[in-house]
Amino acid sequence: MLKVLFFAQTRELVGTEELQLDGEFSSAEAVRQHLAQKGDKWALALQQDKLLVAINQSLSPLESAVKNGDEIAFFPPVTGG
């Protein structure tokens, strides 16, 4: 089981802070693709080019491997000003 967290605008669009995800996923990208199929808001929130991912609280590329028990967080890039 994976623990998936959502932050900032991503959380607002999908309407939840976290979920538990059963299944075998090879990478954070596989998780992103699976969740993006849940509907239009999910697809918008999880657009690959507008998304960062952290695996077990470490910023990681979407192609990074994931395993059972991992925590995956999706969030938009941070901008300052």
PDB file of N, CA, C and O in Angstrom:
ATOM      1  N   MET A   1       0.841  -1.180   0.000  1.00  0.00           N
ATOM      2  CA  MET A   1       0.000   0.000   0.000  1.00  0.00           C
ATOM      3  C   MET A   1       0.885   1.242   0.000  1.00  0.00           C
ATOM      4  O   MET A   1       1.896   1.294   0.683  1.00  0.00           O
ATOM      5  N   LEU A   2       0.487   2.228  -0.774  1.00  0.00           N
ATOM      6  CA  LEU A   2       1.194   3.506  -0.828  1.00  0.00           C
ATOM      7  C   LEU A   2       0.342   4.571  -0.148  1.00  0.00           C
ATOM      8  O   LEU A   2      -0.885   4.562  -0.268  1.00  0.00           O
ATOM      9  N   LYS A   3       0.989   5.473   0.532  1.00  0.00           N
ATOM     10  CA  LYS A   3       0.313   6.644   1.080  1.00  0.00           C
ATOM     11  C   LYS A   3       0.592   7.789   0.115  1.00  0.00           C
ATOM     12  O   LYS A   3       1.745   8.117  -0.152  1.00  0.00           O
ATOM     13  N   VAL A   4      -0.463   8.378  -0.430  1.00  0.00           N
ATOM     14  CA  VAL A   4      -0.311   9.450  -1.413  1.00  0.00           C
ATOM     15  C   VAL A   4      -0.863  10.742  -0.810  1.00  0.00           C
ATOM     16  O   VAL A   4      -2.017  10.783  -0.356  1.00  0.00           O
ATOM     17  N   LEU A   5      -0.029  11.774  -0.797  1.00  0.00           N
ATOM     18  CA  LEU A   5      -0.393  13.073  -0.242  1.00  0.00           C
ATOM     19  C   LEU A   5      -0.490  14.104  -1.363  1.00  0.00           C
ATOM     20  O   LEU A   5       0.242  14.019  -2.348  1.00  0.00           O
ATOM     21  N   PHE A   6      -1.368  15.088  -1.176  1.00  0.00           N
ATOM     22  CA  PHE A   6      -1.550  16.170  -2.136  1.00  0.00           C
ATOM     23  C   PHE A   6      -1.438  17.500  -1.402  1.00  0.00           C
ATOM     24  O   PHE A   6      -1.990  17.656  -0.321  1.00  0.00           O
ATOM     25  N   PHE A   7      -0.738  18.462  -2.020  1.00  0.00           N
ATOM     26  CA  PHE A   7      -0.521  19.755  -1.380  1.00  0.00           C
ATOM     27  C   PHE A   7      -0.914  20.903  -2.306  1.00  0.00           C
ATOM     28  O   PHE A   7      -0.887  20.771  -3.530  1.00  0.00           O
ATOM     29  N   ALA A   8      -1.241  22.040  -1.694  1.00  0.00           N
ATOM     30  CA  ALA A   8      -1.505  23.302  -2.384  1.00  0.00           C
ATOM     31  C   ALA A   8      -2.625  23.146  -3.429  1.00  0.00           C
ATOM     32  O   ALA A   8      -3.646  22.529  -3.137  1.00  0.00           O
ATOM     33  N   GLN A   9      -2.423  23.691  -4.615  1.00  0.00           N
ATOM     34  CA  GLN A   9      -3.454  23.674  -5.648  1.00  0.00           C
ATOM     35  C   GLN A   9      -3.812  22.242  -6.060  1.00  0.00           C
ATOM     36  O   GLN A   9      -4.957  21.949  -6.386  1.00  0.00           O
ATOM     37  N   THR A  10      -2.852  21.356  -6.025  1.00  0.00           N
ATOM     38  CA  THR A  10      -3.128  19.956  -6.351  1.00  0.00           C
ATOM     39  C   THR A  10      -4.176  19.397  -5.403  1.00  0.00           C
ATOM     40  O   THR A  10      -5.146  18.757  -5.822  1.00  0.00           O
ATOM     41  N   ARG A  11      -4.021  19.652  -4.113  1.00  0.00           N
ATOM     42  CA  ARG A  11      -4.989  19.206  -3.104  1.00  0.00           C
ATOM     43  C   ARG A  11      -6.355  19.840  -3.341  1.00  0.00           C
ATOM     44  O   ARG A  11      -7.384  19.171  -3.254  1.00  0.00           O
ATOM     45  N   GLU A  12      -6.363  21.117  -3.652  1.00  0.00           N
ATOM     46  CA  GLU A  12      -7.636  21.808  -3.881  1.00  0.00           C
ATOM     47  C   GLU A  12      -8.389  21.213  -5.067  1.00  0.00           C
ATOM     48  O   GLU A  12      -9.611  21.042  -5.014  1.00  0.00           O
ATOM     49  N   LEU A  13      -7.686  20.883  -6.118  1.00  0.00           N
ATOM     50  CA  LEU A  13      -8.333  20.339  -7.310  1.00  0.00           C
ATOM     51  C   LEU A  13      -8.865  18.914  -7.098  1.00  0.00           C
ATOM     52  O   LEU A  13      -9.972  18.599  -7.539  1.00  0.00           O
ATOM     53  N   VAL A  14      -8.106  18.063  -6.432  1.00  0.00           N
ATOM     54  CA  VAL A  14      -8.557  16.683  -6.247  1.00  0.00           C
ATOM     55  C   VAL A  14      -9.515  16.539  -5.068  1.00  0.00           C
ATOM     56  O   VAL A  14     -10.208  15.537  -4.956  1.00  0.00           O
ATOM     57  N   GLY A  15      -9.538  17.525  -4.181  1.00  0.00           N
ATOM     58  CA  GLY A  15     -10.502  17.528  -3.086  1.00  0.00           C
ATOM     59  C   GLY A  15     -10.167  16.608  -1.918  1.00  0.00           C
ATOM     60  O   GLY A  15     -11.043  16.268  -1.131  1.00  0.00           O
ATOM     61  N   THR A  16      -8.907  16.220  -1.794  1.00  0.00           N
ATOM     62  CA  THR A  16      -8.502  15.405  -0.655  1.00  0.00           C
ATOM     63  C   THR A  16      -7.031  15.675  -0.328  1.00  0.00           C
ATOM     64  O   THR A  16      -6.262  16.050  -1.202  1.00  0.00           O
ATOM     65  N   GLU A  17      -6.692  15.493   0.940  1.00  0.00           N
ATOM     66  CA  GLU A  17      -5.301  15.686   1.373  1.00  0.00           C
ATOM     67  C   GLU A  17      -4.456  14.441   1.165  1.00  0.00           C
ATOM     68  O   GLU A  17      -3.257  14.536   0.926  1.00  0.00           O
ATOM     69  N   GLU A  18      -5.084  13.271   1.307  1.00  0.00           N
ATOM     70  CA  GLU A  18      -4.317  12.034   1.174  1.00  0.00           C
ATOM     71  C   GLU A  18      -5.235  10.871   0.868  1.00  0.00           C
ATOM     72  O   GLU A  18      -6.447  10.935   1.078  1.00  0.00           O
ATOM     73  N   LEU A  19      -4.617   9.802   0.372  1.00  0.00           N
ATOM     74  CA  LEU A  19      -5.337   8.554   0.149  1.00  0.00           C
ATOM     75  C   LEU A  19      -4.361   7.397   0.247  1.00  0.00           C
ATOM     76  O   LEU A  19      -3.149   7.573   0.161  1.00  0.00           O
ATOM     77  N   GLN A  20      -4.907   6.220   0.469  1.00  0.00           N
ATOM     78  CA  GLN A  20      -4.130   4.990   0.486  1.00  0.00           C
ATOM     79  C   GLN A  20      -4.378   4.305  -0.855  1.00  0.00           C
ATOM     80  O   GLN A  20      -5.515   4.209  -1.308  1.00  0.00           O
ATOM     81  N   LEU A  21      -3.330   3.826  -1.475  1.00  0.00           N
ATOM     82  CA  LEU A  21      -3.446   3.243  -2.807  1.00  0.00           C
ATOM     83  C   LEU A  21      -2.872   1.834  -2.796  1.00  0.00           C
ATOM     84  O   LEU A  21      -1.696   1.633  -2.507  1.00  0.00           O
ATOM     85  N   ASP A  22      -3.737   0.867  -3.092  1.00  0.00           N
ATOM     86  CA  ASP A  22      -3.308  -0.525  -3.211  1.00  0.00           C
ATOM     87  C   ASP A  22      -2.902  -0.797  -4.647  1.00  0.00           C
ATOM     88  O   ASP A  22      -3.427  -0.187  -5.576  1.00  0.00           O
ATOM     89  N   GLY A  23      -2.009  -1.718  -4.834  1.00  0.00           N
ATOM     90  CA  GLY A  23      -1.600  -2.104  -6.176  1.00  0.00           C
ATOM     91  C   GLY A  23      -0.097  -2.062  -6.323  1.00  0.00           C
ATOM     92  O   GLY A  23       0.626  -1.596  -5.443  1.00  0.00           O
ATOM     93  N   GLU A  24       0.344  -2.571  -7.442  1.00  0.00           N
ATOM     94  CA  GLU A  24       1.767  -2.579  -7.758  1.00  0.00           C
ATOM     95  C   GLU A  24       2.061  -1.464  -8.761  1.00  0.00           C
ATOM     96  O   GLU A  24       1.485  -1.451  -9.856  1.00  0.00           O
ATOM     97  N   PHE A  25       2.906  -0.552  -8.382  1.00  0.00           N
ATOM     98  CA  PHE A  25       3.292   0.563  -9.239  1.00  0.00           C
ATOM     99  C   PHE A  25       4.812   0.604  -9.315  1.00  0.00           C
ATOM    100  O   PHE A  25       5.489   0.519  -8.295  1.00  0.00           O
ATOM    101  N   SER A  26       5.336   0.737 -10.523  1.00  0.00           N
ATOM    102  CA  SER A  26       6.788   0.710 -10.702  1.00  0.00           C
ATOM    103  C   SER A  26       7.450   2.050 -10.395  1.00  0.00           C
ATOM    104  O   SER A  26       8.622   2.101 -10.048  1.00  0.00           O
ATOM    105  N   SER A  27       6.687   3.141 -10.531  1.00  0.00           N
ATOM    106  CA  SER A  27       7.277   4.473 -10.370  1.00  0.00           C
ATOM    107  C   SER A  27       6.226   5.473  -9.916  1.00  0.00           C
ATOM    108  O   SER A  27       5.022   5.200  -9.971  1.00  0.00           O
ATOM    109  N   ALA A  28       6.707   6.642  -9.503  1.00  0.00           N
ATOM    110  CA  ALA A  28       5.787   7.723  -9.165  1.00  0.00           C
ATOM    111  C   ALA A  28       4.975   8.129 -10.397  1.00  0.00           C
ATOM    112  O   ALA A  28       3.805   8.485 -10.291  1.00  0.00           O
ATOM    113  N   GLU A  29       5.582   8.033 -11.573  1.00  0.00           N
ATOM    114  CA  GLU A  29       4.868   8.345 -12.816  1.00  0.00           C
ATOM    115  C   GLU A  29       3.713   7.369 -13.035  1.00  0.00           C
ATOM    116  O   GLU A  29       2.633   7.773 -13.459  1.00  0.00           O
ATOM    117  N   ALA A  30       3.901   6.106 -12.724  1.00  0.00           N
ATOM    118  CA  ALA A  30       2.814   5.122 -12.855  1.00  0.00           C
ATOM    119  C   ALA A  30       1.669   5.459 -11.906  1.00  0.00           C
ATOM    120  O   ALA A  30       0.493   5.332 -12.270  1.00  0.00           O
ATOM    121  N   VAL A  31       1.995   5.921 -10.705  1.00  0.00           N
ATOM    122  CA  VAL A  31       0.974   6.349  -9.749  1.00  0.00           C
ATOM    123  C   VAL A  31       0.248   7.571 -10.299  1.00  0.00           C
ATOM    124  O   VAL A  31      -0.987   7.651 -10.275  1.00  0.00           O
ATOM    125  N   ARG A  32       1.006   8.538 -10.814  1.00  0.00           N
ATOM    126  CA  ARG A  32       0.405   9.750 -11.377  1.00  0.00           C
ATOM    127  C   ARG A  32      -0.559   9.395 -12.501  1.00  0.00           C
ATOM    128  O   ARG A  32      -1.687   9.887 -12.540  1.00  0.00           O
ATOM    129  N   GLN A  33      -0.138   8.533 -13.414  1.00  0.00           N
ATOM    130  CA  GLN A  33      -0.997   8.143 -14.537  1.00  0.00           C
ATOM    131  C   GLN A  33      -2.263   7.447 -14.050  1.00  0.00           C
ATOM    132  O   GLN A  33      -3.358   7.727 -14.546  1.00  0.00           O
ATOM    133  N   HIS A  34      -2.129   6.569 -13.084  1.00  0.00           N
ATOM    134  CA  HIS A  34      -3.284   5.857 -12.528  1.00  0.00           C
ATOM    135  C   HIS A  34      -4.294   6.840 -11.931  1.00  0.00           C
ATOM    136  O   HIS A  34      -5.490   6.753 -12.197  1.00  0.00           O
ATOM    137  N   LEU A  35      -3.804   7.771 -11.130  1.00  0.00           N
ATOM    138  CA  LEU A  35      -4.695   8.733 -10.477  1.00  0.00           C
ATOM    139  C   LEU A  35      -5.299   9.717 -11.467  1.00  0.00           C
ATOM    140  O   LEU A  35      -6.453  10.134 -11.314  1.00  0.00           O
ATOM    141  N   ALA A  36      -4.552  10.105 -12.489  1.00  0.00           N
ATOM    142  CA  ALA A  36      -5.055  11.062 -13.491  1.00  0.00           C
ATOM    143  C   ALA A  36      -6.250  10.502 -14.249  1.00  0.00           C
ATOM    144  O   ALA A  36      -7.052  11.270 -14.791  1.00  0.00           O
ATOM    145  N   GLN A  37      -6.418   9.195 -14.262  1.00  0.00           N
ATOM    146  CA  GLN A  37      -7.543   8.570 -14.950  1.00  0.00           C
ATOM    147  C   GLN A  37      -8.838   8.631 -14.142  1.00  0.00           C
ATOM    148  O   GLN A  37      -9.888   8.228 -14.636  1.00  0.00           O
ATOM    149  N   LYS A  38      -8.780   9.168 -12.923  1.00  0.00           N
ATOM    150  CA  LYS A  38      -9.967   9.238 -12.063  1.00  0.00           C
ATOM    151  C   LYS A  38     -10.971  10.293 -12.507  1.00  0.00           C
ATOM    152  O   LYS A  38     -12.085  10.319 -12.014  1.00  0.00           O
ATOM    153  N   GLY A  39     -10.573  11.173 -13.416  1.00  0.00           N
ATOM    154  CA  GLY A  39     -11.499  12.196 -13.891  1.00  0.00           C
ATOM    155  C   GLY A  39     -10.785  13.470 -14.282  1.00  0.00           C
ATOM    156  O   GLY A  39      -9.567  13.600 -14.122  1.00  0.00           O
ATOM    157  N   ASP A  40     -11.566  14.415 -14.809  1.00  0.00           N
ATOM    158  CA  ASP A  40     -11.005  15.651 -15.343  1.00  0.00           C
ATOM    159  C   ASP A  40     -10.220  16.456 -14.312  1.00  0.00           C
ATOM    160  O   ASP A  40      -9.136  16.952 -14.606  1.00  0.00           O
ATOM    161  N   LYS A  41     -10.762  16.607 -13.107  1.00  0.00           N
ATOM    162  CA  LYS A  41     -10.055  17.385 -12.081  1.00  0.00           C
ATOM    163  C   LYS A  41      -8.746  16.721 -11.690  1.00  0.00           C
ATOM    164  O   LYS A  41      -7.747  17.386 -11.462  1.00  0.00           O
ATOM    165  N   TRP A  42      -8.752  15.405 -11.618  1.00  0.00           N
ATOM    166  CA  TRP A  42      -7.533  14.667 -11.290  1.00  0.00           C
ATOM    167  C   TRP A  42      -6.503  14.843 -12.394  1.00  0.00           C
ATOM    168  O   TRP A  42      -5.322  15.068 -12.127  1.00  0.00           O
ATOM    169  N   ALA A  43      -6.942  14.733 -13.638  1.00  0.00           N
ATOM    170  CA  ALA A  43      -6.023  14.893 -14.770  1.00  0.00           C
ATOM    171  C   ALA A  43      -5.418  16.291 -14.784  1.00  0.00           C
ATOM    172  O   ALA A  43      -4.222  16.465 -15.022  1.00  0.00           O
ATOM    173  N   LEU A  44      -6.236  17.300 -14.510  1.00  0.00           N
ATOM    174  CA  LEU A  44      -5.754  18.681 -14.470  1.00  0.00           C
ATOM    175  C   LEU A  44      -4.755  18.872 -13.327  1.00  0.00           C
ATOM    176  O   LEU A  44      -3.687  19.457 -13.513  1.00  0.00           O
ATOM    177  N   ALA A  45      -5.094  18.365 -12.152  1.00  0.00           N
ATOM    178  CA  ALA A  45      -4.234  18.529 -10.978  1.00  0.00           C
ATOM    179  C   ALA A  45      -2.901  17.808 -11.131  1.00  0.00           C
ATOM    180  O   ALA A  45      -1.888  18.246 -10.583  1.00  0.00           O
ATOM    181  N   LEU A  46      -2.902  16.717 -11.884  1.00  0.00           N
ATOM    182  CA  LEU A  46      -1.714  15.871 -11.980  1.00  0.00           C
ATOM    183  C   LEU A  46      -1.037  15.953 -13.343  1.00  0.00           C
ATOM    184  O   LEU A  46      -0.393  14.998 -13.779  1.00  0.00           O
ATOM    185  N   GLN A  47      -1.151  17.104 -13.994  1.00  0.00           N
ATOM    186  CA  GLN A  47      -0.458  17.294 -15.271  1.00  0.00           C
ATOM    187  C   GLN A  47       1.046  17.165 -15.044  1.00  0.00           C
ATOM    188  O   GLN A  47       1.618  17.832 -14.193  1.00  0.00           O
ATOM    189  N   GLN A  48       1.653  16.319 -15.832  1.00  0.00           N
ATOM    190  CA  GLN A  48       3.066  15.979 -15.646  1.00  0.00           C
ATOM    191  C   GLN A  48       3.983  17.198 -15.667  1.00  0.00           C
ATOM    192  O   GLN A  48       4.916  17.291 -14.879  1.00  0.00           O
ATOM    193  N   ASP A  49       3.722  18.146 -16.558  1.00  0.00           N
ATOM    194  CA  ASP A  49       4.616  19.297 -16.695  1.00  0.00           C
ATOM    195  C   ASP A  49       4.390  20.376 -15.639  1.00  0.00           C
ATOM    196  O   ASP A  49       5.104  21.366 -15.606  1.00  0.00           O
ATOM    197  N   LYS A  50       3.400  20.178 -14.758  1.00  0.00           N
ATOM    198  CA  LYS A  50       3.101  21.166 -13.719  1.00  0.00           C
ATOM    199  C   LYS A  50       3.074  20.507 -12.351  1.00  0.00           C
ATOM    200  O   LYS A  50       2.259  20.849 -11.507  1.00  0.00           O
ATOM    201  N   LEU A  51       3.992  19.555 -12.142  1.00  0.00           N
ATOM    202  CA  LEU A  51       3.905  18.760 -10.937  1.00  0.00           C
ATOM    203  C   LEU A  51       5.293  18.374 -10.426  1.00  0.00           C
ATOM    204  O   LEU A  51       6.186  18.047 -11.208  1.00  0.00           O
ATOM    205  N   LEU A  52       5.450  18.433  -9.124  1.00  0.00           N
ATOM    206  CA  LEU A  52       6.645  17.917  -8.467  1.00  0.00           C
ATOM    207  C   LEU A  52       6.221  16.747  -7.594  1.00  0.00           C
ATOM    208  O   LEU A  52       5.062  16.648  -7.174  1.00  0.00           O
ATOM    209  N   VAL A  53       7.174  15.859  -7.314  1.00  0.00           N
ATOM    210  CA  VAL A  53       6.883  14.704  -6.474  1.00  0.00           C
ATOM    211  C   VAL A  53       7.988  14.527  -5.445  1.00  0.00           C
ATOM    212  O   VAL A  53       9.159  14.788  -5.724  1.00  0.00           O
ATOM    213  N   ALA A  54       7.574  14.128  -4.263  1.00  0.00           N
ATOM    214  CA  ALA A  54       8.531  13.740  -3.221  1.00  0.00           C
ATOM    215  C   ALA A  54       8.192  12.308  -2.810  1.00  0.00           C
ATOM    216  O   ALA A  54       7.021  11.964  -2.630  1.00  0.00           O
ATOM    217  N   ILE A  55       9.212  11.490  -2.700  1.00  0.00           N
ATOM    218  CA  ILE A  55       9.041  10.114  -2.247  1.00  0.00           C
ATOM    219  C   ILE A  55       9.737  10.003  -0.900  1.00  0.00           C
ATOM    220  O   ILE A  55      10.940  10.294  -0.790  1.00  0.00           O
ATOM    221  N   ASN A  56       8.967   9.637   0.103  1.00  0.00           N
ATOM    222  CA  ASN A  56       9.484   9.558   1.477  1.00  0.00           C
ATOM    223  C   ASN A  56      10.184  10.858   1.874  1.00  0.00           C
ATOM    224  O   ASN A  56      11.274  10.858   2.427  1.00  0.00           O
ATOM    225  N   GLN A  57       9.547  11.970   1.526  1.00  0.00           N
ATOM    226  CA  GLN A  57       9.945  13.330   1.878  1.00  0.00           C
ATOM    227  C   GLN A  57      11.232  13.793   1.210  1.00  0.00           C
ATOM    228  O   GLN A  57      11.886  14.721   1.688  1.00  0.00           O
ATOM    229  N   SER A  58      11.594  13.160   0.095  1.00  0.00           N
ATOM    230  CA  SER A  58      12.747  13.600  -0.698  1.00  0.00           C
ATOM    231  C   SER A  58      12.279  13.920  -2.108  1.00  0.00           C
ATOM    232  O   SER A  58      11.686  13.052  -2.768  1.00  0.00           O
ATOM    233  N   LEU A  59      12.564  15.121  -2.571  1.00  0.00           N
ATOM    234  CA  LEU A  59      12.203  15.518  -3.925  1.00  0.00           C
ATOM    235  C   LEU A  59      12.821  14.534  -4.906  1.00  0.00           C
ATOM    236  O   LEU A  59      14.012  14.227  -4.819  1.00  0.00           O
ATOM    237  N   SER A  60      12.003  14.020  -5.824  1.00  0.00           N
ATOM    238  CA  SER A  60      12.448  12.952  -6.722  1.00  0.00           C
ATOM    239  C   SER A  60      11.887  13.168  -8.119  1.00  0.00           C
ATOM    240  O   SER A  60      10.838  13.771  -8.284  1.00  0.00           O
ATOM    241  N   PRO A  61      12.550  12.617  -9.137  1.00  0.00           N
ATOM    242  CA  PRO A  61      11.984  12.633 -10.481  1.00  0.00           C
ATOM    243  C   PRO A  61      10.754  11.725 -10.532  1.00  0.00           C
ATOM    244  O   PRO A  61      10.669  10.733  -9.792  1.00  0.00           O
ATOM    245  N   LEU A  62       9.816  12.044 -11.407  1.00  0.00           N
ATOM    246  CA  LEU A  62       8.623  11.216 -11.558  1.00  0.00           C
ATOM    247  C   LEU A  62       8.965   9.773 -11.932  1.00  0.00           C
ATOM    248  O   LEU A  62       8.223   8.856 -11.614  1.00  0.00           O
ATOM    249  N   GLU A  63      10.092   9.561 -12.582  1.00  0.00           N
ATOM    250  CA  GLU A  63      10.479   8.222 -13.020  1.00  0.00           C
ATOM    251  C   GLU A  63      11.036   7.367 -11.875  1.00  0.00           C
ATOM    252  O   GLU A  63      11.336   6.190 -12.066  1.00  0.00           O
ATOM    253  N   SER A  64      11.167   7.947 -10.693  1.00  0.00           N
ATOM    254  CA  SER A  64      11.747   7.224  -9.556  1.00  0.00           C
ATOM    255  C   SER A  64      10.875   6.037  -9.163  1.00  0.00           C
ATOM    256  O   SER A  64       9.650   6.103  -9.164  1.00  0.00           O
ATOM    257  N   ALA A  65      11.538   4.954  -8.793  1.00  0.00           N
ATOM    258  CA  ALA A  65      10.846   3.740  -8.363  1.00  0.00           C
ATOM    259  C   ALA A  65      10.138   3.962  -7.033  1.00  0.00           C
ATOM    260  O   ALA A  65      10.593   4.746  -6.188  1.00  0.00           O
ATOM    261  N   VAL A  66       9.026   3.283  -6.868  1.00  0.00           N
ATOM    262  CA  VAL A  66       8.296   3.286  -5.596  1.00  0.00           C
ATOM    263  C   VAL A  66       8.053   1.830  -5.186  1.00  0.00           C
ATOM    264  O   VAL A  66       8.047   0.935  -6.021  1.00  0.00           O
ATOM    265  N   LYS A  67       7.866   1.638  -3.878  1.00  0.00           N
ATOM    266  CA  LYS A  67       7.598   0.294  -3.369  1.00  0.00           C
ATOM    267  C   LYS A  67       6.554   0.385  -2.267  1.00  0.00           C
ATOM    268  O   LYS A  67       6.283   1.466  -1.748  1.00  0.00           O
ATOM    269  N   ASN A  68       5.982  -0.754  -1.949  1.00  0.00           N
ATOM    270  CA  ASN A  68       4.981  -0.818  -0.890  1.00  0.00           C
ATOM    271  C   ASN A  68       5.487  -0.131   0.367  1.00  0.00           C
ATOM    272  O   ASN A  68       6.643  -0.308   0.748  1.00  0.00           O
ATOM    273  N   GLY A  69       4.625   0.676   0.988  1.00  0.00           N
ATOM    274  CA  GLY A  69       4.986   1.380   2.211  1.00  0.00           C
ATOM    275  C   GLY A  69       5.529   2.778   1.987  1.00  0.00           C
ATOM    276  O   GLY A  69       5.680   3.537   2.943  1.00  0.00           O
ATOM    277  N   ASP A  70       5.824   3.138   0.743  1.00  0.00           N
ATOM    278  CA  ASP A  70       6.339   4.483   0.457  1.00  0.00           C
ATOM    279  C   ASP A  70       5.256   5.539   0.622  1.00  0.00           C
ATOM    280  O   ASP A  70       4.064   5.268   0.468  1.00  0.00           O
ATOM    281  N   GLU A  71       5.708   6.746   0.932  1.00  0.00           N
ATOM    282  CA  GLU A  71       4.851   7.930   0.964  1.00  0.00           C
ATOM    283  C   GLU A  71       5.197   8.769  -0.256  1.00  0.00           C
ATOM    284  O   GLU A  71       6.368   9.115  -0.458  1.00  0.00           O
ATOM    285  N   ILE A  72       4.200   9.079  -1.056  1.00  0.00           N
ATOM    286  CA  ILE A  72       4.398   9.868  -2.270  1.00  0.00           C
ATOM    287  C   ILE A  72       3.577  11.146  -2.131  1.00  0.00           C
ATOM    288  O   ILE A  72       2.391  11.090  -1.831  1.00  0.00           O
ATOM    289  N   ALA A  73       4.218  12.274  -2.346  1.00  0.00           N
ATOM    290  CA  ALA A  73       3.533  13.562  -2.261  1.00  0.00           C
ATOM    291  C   ALA A  73       3.597  14.255  -3.620  1.00  0.00           C
ATOM    292  O   ALA A  73       4.672  14.330  -4.234  1.00  0.00           O
ATOM    293  N   PHE A  74       2.449  14.727  -4.078  1.00  0.00           N
ATOM    294  CA  PHE A  74       2.366  15.499  -5.315  1.00  0.00           C
ATOM    295  C   PHE A  74       2.032  16.943  -4.976  1.00  0.00           C
ATOM    296  O   PHE A  74       1.157  17.206  -4.152  1.00  0.00           O
ATOM    297  N   PHE A  75       2.729  17.866  -5.645  1.00  0.00           N
ATOM    298  CA  PHE A  75       2.486  19.286  -5.382  1.00  0.00           C
ATOM    299  C   PHE A  75       2.958  20.113  -6.586  1.00  0.00           C
ATOM    300  O   PHE A  75       3.827  19.668  -7.336  1.00  0.00           O
ATOM    301  N   PRO A  76       2.391  21.303  -6.735  1.00  0.00           N
ATOM    302  CA  PRO A  76       2.815  22.160  -7.853  1.00  0.00           C
ATOM    303  C   PRO A  76       4.169  22.792  -7.551  1.00  0.00           C
ATOM    304  O   PRO A  76       4.570  22.895  -6.387  1.00  0.00           O
ATOM    305  N   PRO A  77       4.883  23.199  -8.611  1.00  0.00           N
ATOM    306  CA  PRO A  77       6.136  23.919  -8.379  1.00  0.00           C
ATOM    307  C   PRO A  77       5.886  25.180  -7.558  1.00  0.00           C
ATOM    308  O   PRO A  77       4.850  25.832  -7.696  1.00  0.00           O
ATOM    309  N   VAL A  78       6.813  25.486  -6.697  1.00  0.00           N
ATOM    310  CA  VAL A  78       6.696  26.661  -5.845  1.00  0.00           C
ATOM    311  C   VAL A  78       7.294  27.862  -6.560  1.00  0.00           C
ATOM    312  O   VAL A  78       8.367  27.775  -7.125  1.00  0.00           O
ATOM    313  N   THR A  79       6.566  28.962  -6.532  1.00  0.00           N
ATOM    314  CA  THR A  79       7.078  30.203  -7.111  1.00  0.00           C
ATOM    315  C   THR A  79       7.175  31.241  -6.020  1.00  0.00           C
ATOM    316  O   THR A  79       6.405  31.219  -5.063  1.00  0.00           O
ATOM    317  N   GLY A  80       8.117  32.106  -6.157  1.00  0.00           N
ATOM    318  CA  GLY A  80       8.293  33.150  -5.142  1.00  0.00           C
ATOM    319  C   GLY A  80       8.154  34.516  -5.765  1.00  0.00           C
ATOM    320  O   GLY A  80       8.059  34.674  -6.975  1.00  0.00           O
ATOM    321  N   GLY A  81       8.149  35.491  -4.924  1.00  0.00           N
ATOM    322  CA  GLY A  81       8.041  36.823  -5.488  1.00  0.00           C
ATOM    323  C   GLY A  81       7.879  37.872  -4.458  1.00  0.00           C
ATOM    324  O   GLY A  81       7.806  37.789  -3.325  1.00  0.00           O
TER     325      GLY A  81
END
